[in-house]
PDB file of C-alpha atoms in Angstrom:
ATOM      1  CA  MET A   1      43.973  48.465 133.638  1.00  0.00           C
ATOM      2  CA  GLU A   2      47.539  47.392 134.471  1.00  0.00           C
ATOM      3  CA  ARG A   3      49.785  50.056 135.945  1.00  0.00           C
ATOM      4  CA  ARG A   4      53.681  49.885 135.167  1.00  0.00           C
ATOM      5  CA  ALA A   5      55.821  51.380 137.484  1.00  0.00           C
ATOM      6  CA  VAL A   6      57.933  54.244 135.354  1.00  0.00           C
ATOM      7  CA  MET A   7      61.304  55.141 136.469  1.00  0.00           C
ATOM      8  CA  LYS A   8      62.326  58.697 136.861  1.00  0.00           C
ATOM      9  CA  PRO A   9      65.742  59.860 135.367  1.00  0.00           C
ATOM     10  CA  GLU A  10      66.955  60.924 138.742  1.00  0.00           C
ATOM     11  CA  GLN A  11      66.340  57.406 139.907  1.00  0.00           C
ATOM     12  CA  ALA A  12      69.043  55.863 137.524  1.00  0.00           C
ATOM     13  CA  VAL A  13      71.391  58.419 138.801  1.00  0.00           C
ATOM     14  CA  ALA A  14      74.002  57.992 141.552  1.00  0.00           C
ATOM     15  CA  ASP A  15      76.716  59.758 143.578  1.00  0.00           C
ATOM     16  CA  VAL A  16      80.110  58.198 142.929  1.00  0.00           C
ATOM     17  CA  GLU A  17      83.480  59.064 144.111  1.00  0.00           C
ATOM     18  CA  LEU A  18      86.436  57.752 142.090  1.00  0.00           C
ATOM     19  CA  GLY A  19      90.034  57.512 143.520  1.00  0.00           C
ATOM     20  CA  TYR A  20      93.546  56.874 141.873  1.00  0.00           C
ATOM     21  CA  GLY A  21      96.639  57.329 144.012  1.00  0.00           C
ATOM     22  CA  SER A  22      95.828  60.638 145.633  1.00  0.00           C
ATOM     23  CA  ARG A  23      93.168  61.952 143.386  1.00  0.00           C
ATOM     24  CA  VAL A  24      89.598  61.898 144.119  1.00  0.00           C
ATOM     25  CA  VAL A  25      86.802  62.862 141.778  1.00  0.00           C
ATOM     26  CA  LYS A  26      83.066  62.867 142.772  1.00  0.00           C
ATOM     27  CA  VAL A  27      80.642  62.404 139.694  1.00  0.00           C
ATOM     28  CA  LYS A  28      76.991  61.894 138.867  1.00  0.00           C
ATOM     29  CA  ALA A  29      76.779  58.297 137.238  1.00  0.00           C
ATOM     30  CA  LEU A  30      74.336  56.831 134.986  1.00  0.00           C
ATOM     31  CA  VAL A  31      73.170  53.527 136.286  1.00  0.00           C
ATOM     32  CA  ASP A  32      72.222  51.745 133.257  1.00  0.00           C
ATOM     33  CA  THR A  33      71.059  48.159 133.168  1.00  0.00           C
ATOM     34  CA  GLY A  34      71.156  48.025 129.362  1.00  0.00           C
ATOM     35  CA  ALA A  35      74.965  48.434 129.362  1.00  0.00           C
ATOM     36  CA  SER A  36      76.929  45.225 128.892  1.00  0.00           C
ATOM     37  CA  ARG A  37      80.272  47.514 130.264  1.00  0.00           C
ATOM     38  CA  SER A  38      81.075  50.024 132.703  1.00  0.00           C
ATOM     39  CA  VAL A  39      82.220  52.985 130.682  1.00  0.00           C
ATOM     40  CA  MET A  40      84.125  56.234 131.954  1.00  0.00           C
ATOM     41  CA  SER A  41      84.894  59.447 129.578  1.00  0.00           C
ATOM     42  CA  ARG A  42      88.366  60.316 128.828  1.00  0.00           C
ATOM     43  CA  ARG A  43      87.886  63.621 130.298  1.00  0.00           C
ATOM     44  CA  LEU A  44      87.228  61.774 133.684  1.00  0.00           C
ATOM     45  CA  ALA A  45      90.455  59.344 133.016  1.00  0.00           C
ATOM     46  CA  ASP A  46      92.340  62.287 132.396  1.00  0.00           C
ATOM     47  CA  GLN A  47      91.308  64.066 135.753  1.00  0.00           C
ATOM     48  CA  LEU A  48      92.448  60.983 137.616  1.00  0.00           C
ATOM     49  CA  LYS A  49      95.498  60.244 135.544  1.00  0.00           C
ATOM     50  CA  ALA A  50      94.555  56.767 135.694  1.00  0.00           C
ATOM     51  CA  LEU A  51      94.273  55.678 131.941  1.00  0.00           C
ATOM     52  CA  THR A  52      95.801  52.868 130.928  1.00  0.00           C
ATOM     53  CA  PRO A  53      95.949  53.091 126.972  1.00  0.00           C
ATOM     54  CA  LEU A  54      94.850  49.811 124.936  1.00  0.00           C
ATOM     55  CA  LYS A  55      97.389  49.021 121.937  1.00  0.00           C
ATOM     56  CA  LYS A  56      94.376  48.287 119.910  1.00  0.00           C
ATOM     57  CA  PRO A  57      91.206  50.522 120.540  1.00  0.00           C
ATOM     58  CA  TYR A  58      87.997  49.145 119.542  1.00  0.00           C
ATOM     59  CA  GLU A  59      84.168  50.005 119.139  1.00  0.00           C
ATOM     60  CA  LEU A  60      81.798  49.063 121.612  1.00  0.00           C
ATOM     61  CA  ARG A  61      78.160  49.140 119.771  1.00  0.00           C
ATOM     62  CA  THR A  62      75.416  51.366 121.591  1.00  0.00           C
ATOM     63  CA  ALA A  63      71.632  51.426 121.189  1.00  0.00           C
ATOM     64  CA  ASP A  64      71.568  54.578 119.538  1.00  0.00           C
ATOM     65  CA  LYS A  65      71.260  53.990 115.567  1.00  0.00           C
ATOM     66  CA  GLY A  66      74.507  53.865 114.184  1.00  0.00           C
ATOM     67  CA  GLY A  67      76.097  54.656 117.454  1.00  0.00           C
ATOM     68  CA  GLY A  68      79.348  53.462 119.089  1.00  0.00           C
ATOM     69  CA  LEU A  69      81.823  54.240 121.724  1.00  0.00           C
ATOM     70  CA  ARG A  70      85.575  54.066 120.895  1.00  0.00           C
ATOM     71  CA  ILE A  71      87.278  52.399 123.658  1.00  0.00           C
ATOM     72  CA  ILE A  72      90.981  53.535 123.893  1.00  0.00           C
ATOM     73  CA  GLY A  73      91.790  52.350 127.452  1.00  0.00           C
ATOM     74  CA  PHE A  74      90.667  51.142 130.845  1.00  0.00           C
ATOM     75  CA  CYS A  75      91.009  52.561 134.517  1.00  0.00           C
ATOM     76  CA  ASN A  76      91.287  50.555 137.552  1.00  0.00           C
ATOM     77  CA  VAL A  77      90.011  53.111 140.206  1.00  0.00           C
ATOM     78  CA  ASP A  78      88.602  52.713 144.169  1.00  0.00           C
ATOM     79  CA  VAL A  79      84.995  53.299 144.021  1.00  0.00           C
ATOM     80  CA  THR A  80      82.564  54.609 146.572  1.00  0.00           C
ATOM     81  CA  PHE A  81      78.916  54.243 145.408  1.00  0.00           C
ATOM     82  CA  GLN A  82      76.236  56.071 147.029  1.00  0.00           C
ATOM     83  CA  GLY A  83      78.558  56.595 150.131  1.00  0.00           C
ATOM     84  CA  VAL A  84      79.425  52.906 150.280  1.00  0.00           C
ATOM     85  CA  GLU A  85      83.118  51.596 149.405  1.00  0.00           C
ATOM     86  CA  VAL A  86      83.186  48.986 146.729  1.00  0.00           C
ATOM     87  CA  PRO A  87      85.964  46.418 148.036  1.00  0.00           C
ATOM     88  CA  GLY A  88      88.559  46.198 145.386  1.00  0.00           C
ATOM     89  CA  GLY A  89      87.150  48.908 143.329  1.00  0.00           C
ATOM     90  CA  ALA A  90      86.375  48.564 139.503  1.00  0.00           C
ATOM     91  CA  ARG A  91      87.691  48.527 136.246  1.00  0.00           C
ATOM     92  CA  PHE A  92      86.076  51.048 133.512  1.00  0.00           C
ATOM     93  CA  GLU A  93      86.577  50.988 129.832  1.00  0.00           C
ATOM     94  CA  VAL A  94      87.407  54.387 128.720  1.00  0.00           C
ATOM     95  CA  ALA A  95      85.626  55.874 125.893  1.00  0.00           C
ATOM     96  CA  GLU A  96      86.959  59.182 123.710  1.00  0.00           C
ATOM     97  CA  ASN A  97      83.406  59.910 122.412  1.00  0.00           C
ATOM     98  CA  LEU A  98      81.101  59.567 125.251  1.00  0.00           C
ATOM     99  CA  ARG A  99      78.373  62.369 125.398  1.00  0.00           C
ATOM    100  CA  ASP A 100      79.521  65.573 127.001  1.00  0.00           C
ATOM    101  CA  ASP A 101      76.929  65.236 129.707  1.00  0.00           C
ATOM    102  CA  ILE A 102      77.739  61.724 130.755  1.00  0.00           C
ATOM    103  CA  ASP A 103      81.232  60.933 132.509  1.00  0.00           C
ATOM    104  CA  LEU A 104      80.486  57.474 134.131  1.00  0.00           C
ATOM    105  CA  ILE A 105      78.235  54.718 133.374  1.00  0.00           C
ATOM    106  CA  ILE A 106      77.791  51.773 135.677  1.00  0.00           C
ATOM    107  CA  GLY A 107      76.635  48.843 133.668  1.00  0.00           C
ATOM    108  CA  ARG A 108      75.010  45.429 134.115  1.00  0.00           C
ATOM    109  CA  PRO A 109      78.344  43.725 135.611  1.00  0.00           C
ATOM    110  CA  GLU A 110      78.889  46.116 138.323  1.00  0.00           C
ATOM    111  CA  ILE A 111      74.987  46.451 139.170  1.00  0.00           C
ATOM    112  CA  ASP A 112      74.894  42.571 139.617  1.00  0.00           C
ATOM    113  CA  ALA A 113      78.348  42.236 141.470  1.00  0.00           C
ATOM    114  CA  TRP A 114      77.513  45.358 143.601  1.00  0.00           C
ATOM    115  CA  ASP A 115      73.919  43.987 144.046  1.00  0.00           C
ATOM    116  CA  ILE A 116      72.459  47.507 143.301  1.00  0.00           C
ATOM    117  CA  VAL A 117      68.758  48.010 143.588  1.00  0.00           C
ATOM    118  CA  PHE A 118      66.687  50.726 142.291  1.00  0.00           C
ATOM    119  CA  THR A 119      64.626  52.628 144.800  1.00  0.00           C
ATOM    120  CA  PRO A 120      62.397  56.021 144.637  1.00  0.00           C
ATOM    121  CA  GLU A 121      65.606  57.714 146.072  1.00  0.00           C
ATOM    122  CA  GLY A 122      67.664  56.391 143.450  1.00  0.00           C
ATOM    123  CA  PRO A 123      69.918  53.210 142.963  1.00  0.00           C
ATOM    124  CA  LYS A 124      71.511  51.849 146.143  1.00  0.00           C
ATOM    125  CA  PRO A 125      73.614  48.475 147.244  1.00  0.00           C
ATOM    126  CA  ARG A 126      70.970  46.015 148.778  1.00  0.00           C
ATOM    127  CA  ARG A 127      73.464  45.201 151.334  1.00  0.00           C
ATOM    128  CA  VAL A 128      75.878  47.509 153.209  1.00  0.00           C
ATOM    129  CA  PRO A 129      78.967  46.707 153.241  1.00  0.00           C
ATOM    130  CA  ILE A 130      78.913  45.434 149.856  1.00  0.00           C
ATOM    131  CA  GLU A 131      80.161  41.748 149.737  1.00  0.00           C
ATOM    132  CA  PHE A 132      81.117  39.464 146.883  1.00  0.00           C
ATOM    133  CA  GLU A 133      80.354  35.700 146.519  1.00  0.00           C
ATOM    134  CA  ILE A 134      81.906  33.107 144.312  1.00  0.00           C
ATOM    135  CA  ILE A 135      79.506  30.403 143.772  1.00  0.00           C
TER     136      ILE A 135
END
């Protein structure tokens, strides 16, 4: 019988520090390989005072039946992922209706760019420092 590894919820959660100007906020982020974008809650964007509103908000579909996120803006912030600085920081879409128990989702583009691997201790960068390649 074939055994498949099952990832525990804590293996998909990472400690992330976000900075904007003099403000720094530490959060637990969901690292979601199924997310096509990285998304931040409106609460977190307001806490950082980093929200750049969109002239035309839009809906981002989710896997939930009939679910969708209303994207109202974006934030460009400094990022430290599991204690490792991300050069140049990152841009997160800002959703006004993200679930109350989630403030930050790190999606596939950042998972790939930061070369994140999943370990029993949780997600972490494969290489430190994080380096980007243009191929």
